[in-house]
mmCIF file of C-alpha atoms in Angstrom:
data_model
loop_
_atom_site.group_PDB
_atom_site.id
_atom_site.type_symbol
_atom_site.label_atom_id
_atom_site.label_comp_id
_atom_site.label_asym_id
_atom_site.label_seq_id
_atom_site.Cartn_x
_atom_site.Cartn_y
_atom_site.Cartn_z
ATOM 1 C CA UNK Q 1 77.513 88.756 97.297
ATOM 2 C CA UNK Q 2 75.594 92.137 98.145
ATOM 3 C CA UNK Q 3 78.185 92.066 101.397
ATOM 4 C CA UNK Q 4 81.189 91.432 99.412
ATOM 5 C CA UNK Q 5 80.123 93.982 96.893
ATOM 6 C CA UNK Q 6 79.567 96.986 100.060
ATOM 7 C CA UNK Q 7 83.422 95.419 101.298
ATOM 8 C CA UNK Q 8 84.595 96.545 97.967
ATOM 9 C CA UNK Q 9 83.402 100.036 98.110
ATOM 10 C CA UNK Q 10 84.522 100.645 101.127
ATOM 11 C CA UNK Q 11 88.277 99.790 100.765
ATOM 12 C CA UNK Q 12 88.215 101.734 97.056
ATOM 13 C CA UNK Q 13 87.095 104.790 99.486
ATOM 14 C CA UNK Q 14 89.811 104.018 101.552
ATOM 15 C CA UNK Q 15 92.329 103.927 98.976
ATOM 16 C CA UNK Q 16 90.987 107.004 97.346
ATOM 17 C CA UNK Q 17 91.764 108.995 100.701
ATOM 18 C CA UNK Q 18 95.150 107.829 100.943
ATOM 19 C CA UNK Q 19 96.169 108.464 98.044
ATOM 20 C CA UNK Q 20 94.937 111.836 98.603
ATOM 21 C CA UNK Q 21 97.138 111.893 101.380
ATOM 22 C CA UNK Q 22 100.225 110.900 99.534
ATOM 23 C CA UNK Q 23 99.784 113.491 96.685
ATOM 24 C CA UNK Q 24 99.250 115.913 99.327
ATOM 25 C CA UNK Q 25 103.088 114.902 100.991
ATOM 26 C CA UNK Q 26 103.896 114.981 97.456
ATOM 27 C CA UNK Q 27 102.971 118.659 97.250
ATOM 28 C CA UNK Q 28 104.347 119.217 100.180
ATOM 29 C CA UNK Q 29 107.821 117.842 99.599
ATOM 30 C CA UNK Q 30 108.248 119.219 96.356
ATOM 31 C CA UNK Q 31 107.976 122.537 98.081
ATOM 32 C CA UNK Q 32 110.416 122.016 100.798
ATOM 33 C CA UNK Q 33 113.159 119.760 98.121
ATOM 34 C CA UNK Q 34 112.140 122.120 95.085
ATOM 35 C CA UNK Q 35 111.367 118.595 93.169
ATOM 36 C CA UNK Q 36 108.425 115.609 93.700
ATOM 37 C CA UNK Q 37 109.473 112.756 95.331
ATOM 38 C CA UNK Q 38 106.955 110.528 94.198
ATOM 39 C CA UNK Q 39 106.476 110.101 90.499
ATOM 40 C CA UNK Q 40 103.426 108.035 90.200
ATOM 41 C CA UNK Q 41 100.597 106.252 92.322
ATOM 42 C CA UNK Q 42 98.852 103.707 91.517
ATOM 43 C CA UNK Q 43 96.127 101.308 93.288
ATOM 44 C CA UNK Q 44 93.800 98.493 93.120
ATOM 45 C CA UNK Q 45 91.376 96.302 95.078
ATOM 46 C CA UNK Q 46 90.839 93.072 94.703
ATOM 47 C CA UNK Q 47 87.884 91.507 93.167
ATOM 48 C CA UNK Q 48 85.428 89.671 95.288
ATOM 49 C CA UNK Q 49 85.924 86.324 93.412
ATOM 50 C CA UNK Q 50 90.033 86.840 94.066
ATOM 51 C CA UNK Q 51 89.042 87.612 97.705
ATOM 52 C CA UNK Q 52 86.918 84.572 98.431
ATOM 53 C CA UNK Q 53 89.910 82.600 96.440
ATOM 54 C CA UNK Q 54 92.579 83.874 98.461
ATOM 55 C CA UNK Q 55 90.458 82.895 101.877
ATOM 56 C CA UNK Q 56 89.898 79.434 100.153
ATOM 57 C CA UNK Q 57 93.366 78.594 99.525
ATOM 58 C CA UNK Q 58 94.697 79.846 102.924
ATOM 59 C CA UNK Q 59 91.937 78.193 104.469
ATOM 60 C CA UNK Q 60 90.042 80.294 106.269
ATOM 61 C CA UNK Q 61 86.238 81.461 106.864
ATOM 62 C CA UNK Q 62 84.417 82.916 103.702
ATOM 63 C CA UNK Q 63 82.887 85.951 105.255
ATOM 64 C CA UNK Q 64 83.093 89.559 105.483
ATOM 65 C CA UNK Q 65 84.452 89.491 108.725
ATOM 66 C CA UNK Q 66 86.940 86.953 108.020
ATOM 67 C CA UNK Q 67 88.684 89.338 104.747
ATOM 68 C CA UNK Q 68 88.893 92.178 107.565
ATOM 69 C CA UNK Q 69 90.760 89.934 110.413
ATOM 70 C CA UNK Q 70 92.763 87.796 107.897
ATOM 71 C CA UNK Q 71 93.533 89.817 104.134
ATOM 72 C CA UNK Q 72 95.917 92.590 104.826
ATOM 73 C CA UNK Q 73 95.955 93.182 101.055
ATOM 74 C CA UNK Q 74 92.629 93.533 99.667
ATOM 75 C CA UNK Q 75 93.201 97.148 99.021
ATOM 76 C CA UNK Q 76 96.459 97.782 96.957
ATOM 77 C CA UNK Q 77 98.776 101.322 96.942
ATOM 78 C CA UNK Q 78 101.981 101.484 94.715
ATOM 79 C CA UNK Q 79 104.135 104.021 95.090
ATOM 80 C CA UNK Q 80 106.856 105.174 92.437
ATOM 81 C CA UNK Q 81 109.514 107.588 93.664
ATOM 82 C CA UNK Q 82 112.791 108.583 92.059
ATOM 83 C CA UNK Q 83 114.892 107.598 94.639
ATOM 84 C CA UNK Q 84 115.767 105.231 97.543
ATOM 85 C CA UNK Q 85 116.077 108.026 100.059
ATOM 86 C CA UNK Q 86 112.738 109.392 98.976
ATOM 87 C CA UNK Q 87 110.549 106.011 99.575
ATOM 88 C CA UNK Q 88 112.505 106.192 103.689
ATOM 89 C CA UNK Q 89 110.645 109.870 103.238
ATOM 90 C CA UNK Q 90 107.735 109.143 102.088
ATOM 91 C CA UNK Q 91 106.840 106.573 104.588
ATOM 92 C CA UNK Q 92 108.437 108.501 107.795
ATOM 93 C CA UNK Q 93 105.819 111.214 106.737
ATOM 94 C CA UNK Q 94 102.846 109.181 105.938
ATOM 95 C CA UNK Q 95 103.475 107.004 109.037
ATOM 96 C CA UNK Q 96 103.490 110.242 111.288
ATOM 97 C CA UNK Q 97 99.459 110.923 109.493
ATOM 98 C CA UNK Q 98 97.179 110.733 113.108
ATOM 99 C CA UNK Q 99 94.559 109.037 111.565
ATOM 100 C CA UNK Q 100 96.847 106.172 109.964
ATOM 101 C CA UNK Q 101 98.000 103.212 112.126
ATOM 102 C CA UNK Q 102 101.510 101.383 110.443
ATOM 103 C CA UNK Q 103 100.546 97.502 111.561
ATOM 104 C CA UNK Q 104 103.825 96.333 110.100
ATOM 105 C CA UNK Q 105 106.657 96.890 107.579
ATOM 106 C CA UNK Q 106 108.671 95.052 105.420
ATOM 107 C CA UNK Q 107 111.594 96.345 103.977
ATOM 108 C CA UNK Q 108 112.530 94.002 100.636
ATOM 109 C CA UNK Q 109 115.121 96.984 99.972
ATOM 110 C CA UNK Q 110 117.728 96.737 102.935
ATOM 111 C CA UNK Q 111 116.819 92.952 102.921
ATOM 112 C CA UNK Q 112 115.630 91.813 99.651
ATOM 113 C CA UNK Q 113 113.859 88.519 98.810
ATOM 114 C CA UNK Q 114 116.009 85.536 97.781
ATOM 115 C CA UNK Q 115 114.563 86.242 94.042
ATOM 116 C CA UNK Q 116 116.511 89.498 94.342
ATOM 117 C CA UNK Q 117 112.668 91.457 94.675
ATOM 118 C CA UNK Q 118 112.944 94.842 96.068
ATOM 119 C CA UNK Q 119 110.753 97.581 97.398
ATOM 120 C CA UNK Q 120 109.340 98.894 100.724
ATOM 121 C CA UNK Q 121 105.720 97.394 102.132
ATOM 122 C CA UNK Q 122 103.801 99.250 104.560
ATOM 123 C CA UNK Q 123 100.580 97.549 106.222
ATOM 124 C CA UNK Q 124 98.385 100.183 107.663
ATOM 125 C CA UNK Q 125 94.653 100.436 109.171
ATOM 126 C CA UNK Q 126 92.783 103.109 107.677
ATOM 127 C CA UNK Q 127 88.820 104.221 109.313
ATOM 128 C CA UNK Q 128 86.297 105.223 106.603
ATOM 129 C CA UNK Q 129 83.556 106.837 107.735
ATOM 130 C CA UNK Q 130 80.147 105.089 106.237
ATOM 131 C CA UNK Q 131 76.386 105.549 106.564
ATOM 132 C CA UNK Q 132 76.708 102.509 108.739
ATOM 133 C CA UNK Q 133 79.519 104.620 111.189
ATOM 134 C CA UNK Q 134 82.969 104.600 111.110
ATOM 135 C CA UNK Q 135 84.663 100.977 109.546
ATOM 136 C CA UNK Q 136 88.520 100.159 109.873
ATOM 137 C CA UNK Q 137 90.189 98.766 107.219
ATOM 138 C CA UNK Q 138 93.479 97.388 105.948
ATOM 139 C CA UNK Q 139 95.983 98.162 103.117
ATOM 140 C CA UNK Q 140 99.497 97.472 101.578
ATOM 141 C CA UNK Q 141 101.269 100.293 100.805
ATOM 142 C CA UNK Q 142 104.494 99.474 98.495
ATOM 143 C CA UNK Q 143 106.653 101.918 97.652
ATOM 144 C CA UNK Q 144 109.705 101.520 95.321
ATOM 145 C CA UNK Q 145 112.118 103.231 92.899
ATOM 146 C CA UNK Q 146 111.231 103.143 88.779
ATOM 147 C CA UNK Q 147 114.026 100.586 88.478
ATOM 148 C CA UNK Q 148 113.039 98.202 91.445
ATOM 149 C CA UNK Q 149 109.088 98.643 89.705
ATOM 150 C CA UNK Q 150 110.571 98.148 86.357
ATOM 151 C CA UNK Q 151 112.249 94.900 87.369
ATOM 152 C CA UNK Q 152 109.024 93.226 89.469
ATOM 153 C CA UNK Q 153 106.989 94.276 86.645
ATOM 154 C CA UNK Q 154 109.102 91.823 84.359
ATOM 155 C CA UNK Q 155 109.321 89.291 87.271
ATOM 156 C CA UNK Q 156 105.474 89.232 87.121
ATOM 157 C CA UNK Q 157 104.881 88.348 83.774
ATOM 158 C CA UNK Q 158 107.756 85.535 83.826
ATOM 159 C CA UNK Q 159 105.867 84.676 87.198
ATOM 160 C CA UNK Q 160 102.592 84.308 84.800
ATOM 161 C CA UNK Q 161 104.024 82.537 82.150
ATOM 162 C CA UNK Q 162 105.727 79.837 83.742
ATOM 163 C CA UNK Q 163 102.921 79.527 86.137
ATOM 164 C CA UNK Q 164 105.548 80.078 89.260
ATOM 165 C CA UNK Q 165 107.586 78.058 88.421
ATOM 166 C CA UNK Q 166 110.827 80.144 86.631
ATOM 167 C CA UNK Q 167 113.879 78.216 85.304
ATOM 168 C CA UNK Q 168 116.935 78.318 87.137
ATOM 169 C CA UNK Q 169 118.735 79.968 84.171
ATOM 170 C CA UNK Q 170 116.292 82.582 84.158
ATOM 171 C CA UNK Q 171 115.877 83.377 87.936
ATOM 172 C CA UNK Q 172 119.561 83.582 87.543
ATOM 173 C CA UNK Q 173 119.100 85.997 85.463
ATOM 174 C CA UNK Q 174 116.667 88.345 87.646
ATOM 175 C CA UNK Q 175 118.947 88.020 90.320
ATOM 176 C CA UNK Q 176 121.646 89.755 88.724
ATOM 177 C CA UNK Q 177 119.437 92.372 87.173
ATOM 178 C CA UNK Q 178 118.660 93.070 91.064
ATOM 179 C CA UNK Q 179 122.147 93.472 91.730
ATOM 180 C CA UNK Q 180 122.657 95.877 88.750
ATOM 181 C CA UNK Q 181 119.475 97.916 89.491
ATOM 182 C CA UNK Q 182 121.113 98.587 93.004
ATOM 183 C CA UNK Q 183 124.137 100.240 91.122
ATOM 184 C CA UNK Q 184 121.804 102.262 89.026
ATOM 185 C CA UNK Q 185 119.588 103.312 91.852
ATOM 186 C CA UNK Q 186 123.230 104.483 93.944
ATOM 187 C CA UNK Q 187 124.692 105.904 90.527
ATOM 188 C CA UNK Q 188 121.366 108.242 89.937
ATOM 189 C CA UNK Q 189 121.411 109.272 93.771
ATOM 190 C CA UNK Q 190 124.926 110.647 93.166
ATOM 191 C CA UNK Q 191 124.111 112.154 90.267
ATOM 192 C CA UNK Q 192 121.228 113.893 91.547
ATOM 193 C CA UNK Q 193 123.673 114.968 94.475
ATOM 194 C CA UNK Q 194 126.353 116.367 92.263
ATOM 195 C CA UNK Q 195 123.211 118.614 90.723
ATOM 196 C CA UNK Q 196 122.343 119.839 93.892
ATOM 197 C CA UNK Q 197 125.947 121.000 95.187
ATOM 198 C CA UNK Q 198 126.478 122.276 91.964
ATOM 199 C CA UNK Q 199 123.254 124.529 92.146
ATOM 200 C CA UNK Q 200 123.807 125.107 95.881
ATOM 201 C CA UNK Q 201 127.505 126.840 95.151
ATOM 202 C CA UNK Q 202 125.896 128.806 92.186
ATOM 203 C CA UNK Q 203 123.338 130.121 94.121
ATOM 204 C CA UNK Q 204 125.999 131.195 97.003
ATOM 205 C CA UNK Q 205 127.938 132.663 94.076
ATOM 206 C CA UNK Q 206 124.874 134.672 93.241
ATOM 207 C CA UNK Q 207 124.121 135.992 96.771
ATOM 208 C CA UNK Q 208 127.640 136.713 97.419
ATOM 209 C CA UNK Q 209 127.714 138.803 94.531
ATOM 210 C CA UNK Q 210 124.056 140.767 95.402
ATOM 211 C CA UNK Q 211 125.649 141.149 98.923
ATOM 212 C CA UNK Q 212 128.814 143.187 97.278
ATOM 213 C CA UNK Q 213 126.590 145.376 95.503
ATOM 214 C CA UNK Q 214 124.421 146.456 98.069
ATOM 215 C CA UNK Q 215 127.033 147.567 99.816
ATOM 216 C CA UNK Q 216 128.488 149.598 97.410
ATOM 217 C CA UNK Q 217 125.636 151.298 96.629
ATOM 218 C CA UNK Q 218 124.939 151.635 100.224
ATOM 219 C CA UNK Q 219 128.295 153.410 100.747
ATOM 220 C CA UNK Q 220 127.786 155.296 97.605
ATOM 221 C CA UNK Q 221 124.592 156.748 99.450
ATOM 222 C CA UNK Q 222 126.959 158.004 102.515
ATOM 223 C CA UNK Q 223 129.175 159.408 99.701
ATOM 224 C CA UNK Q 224 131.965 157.482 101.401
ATOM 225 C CA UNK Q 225 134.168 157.453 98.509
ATOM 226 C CA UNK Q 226 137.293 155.725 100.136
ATOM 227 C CA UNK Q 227 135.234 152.658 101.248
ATOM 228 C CA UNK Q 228 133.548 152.621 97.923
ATOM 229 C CA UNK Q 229 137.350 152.199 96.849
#
């Protein structure tokens, strides 16, 4: 138990240094794209008693050694961005972190589960360093849009109350709230383009009018009267 309990505080160090990581693209971002990407973060590890489940039912060893070679999810990151393009940013940048190793991906957004689920999974190794020297762990990064996280939420809690087993009718249902979040996630994107090329031209407007009268007053200070004209 004392093992499983020293497992658990290691992988809530882990996640507390990546998601210091993330906030710190964030930051980052939001000065390069004047906005943040990333709108919330959340995490969570997984109890010891859901651990030693989770090894039961898959059948393998209960041990600490065991959760490290066979759980990839023991520690949890969610990550909520605005847009599609953004989560393809995020996780370019936080893949190209030196002291984070991408084991896999799974992209549920370009090829979505048969339920219609969506979002973007990154498994990564992380090294803490301990009192007991350096100890690699792993973690599931997901990152998704506020409609694709809106839409698993509620898939969830059906998940929960029909104990897996959702009617036809009303996985029906989810799939063609999928399909519709799709045209909302596209439909905001454009949006947030037509924004940008709007502020873009106003802010070429703006120069192109500074540039005109610097010049003027620049001739003004030759007292060249016919350019001024």
């Amino acid at each position: 138990a004392r093992q499983f309990r020293e497992l658990n505080m290691r992988y809530t160090c882990a996640i507390r240094e990546v998601k210091t990581k993330l906030e710190v693209l964030n930051d980052d971002l939001a000065i390069r794209n004047q906005r943040n990407p990333i709108q919330m973060i959340k995490s969570r590890v997984k109890k010891p008693e859901s651990i030693i489940e989770k090894l039961h039912r898959r059948g393998f060893p209960i041990s600490v050694k065991s959760v490290r070679e066979n759980l990839y999810d023991v520690a949890g990151i969610r990550v909520i961005c605005s847009f599609v393009d953004d989560i393809y940013t995020v996780a370019e940048m936080l893949a190209r972190q030196d002291d984070i190793n991408v084991l896999m991906v799974k992209d549920y957004i370009r090829c979505p589960k048969v339920n219609g689920y969506r979002s973007y999974h990154i498994i990564i190794d992380y090294t803490v360093n301990t009192i007991k020297g350096p100890k690699t762990l792993s973690a599931e990064i997901q990152i998704r849009t506020m409609a694709m996280n809106f839409w698993a939420t509620i898939e969830h809690s059906l998940q929960y109350k029909y104990k897996e087993h959702i009617p036809d009718y009303v996985q029906q249902k989810l799939i063609d709230a999928s399909r519709a979040i799709i045209e909302i996630d596209k439909a905001m994107s454009d949006v947030r383009d037509e924004i940008m090329d709007a502020q873009n031209s106003h802010q070429k407007k703006e120069n192109l009018i500074k540039d005109i009268l610097n010049n003027i007053q620049n001739l003004y200070k030759v007292a060249n009267k016919r350019e001024v004209t």
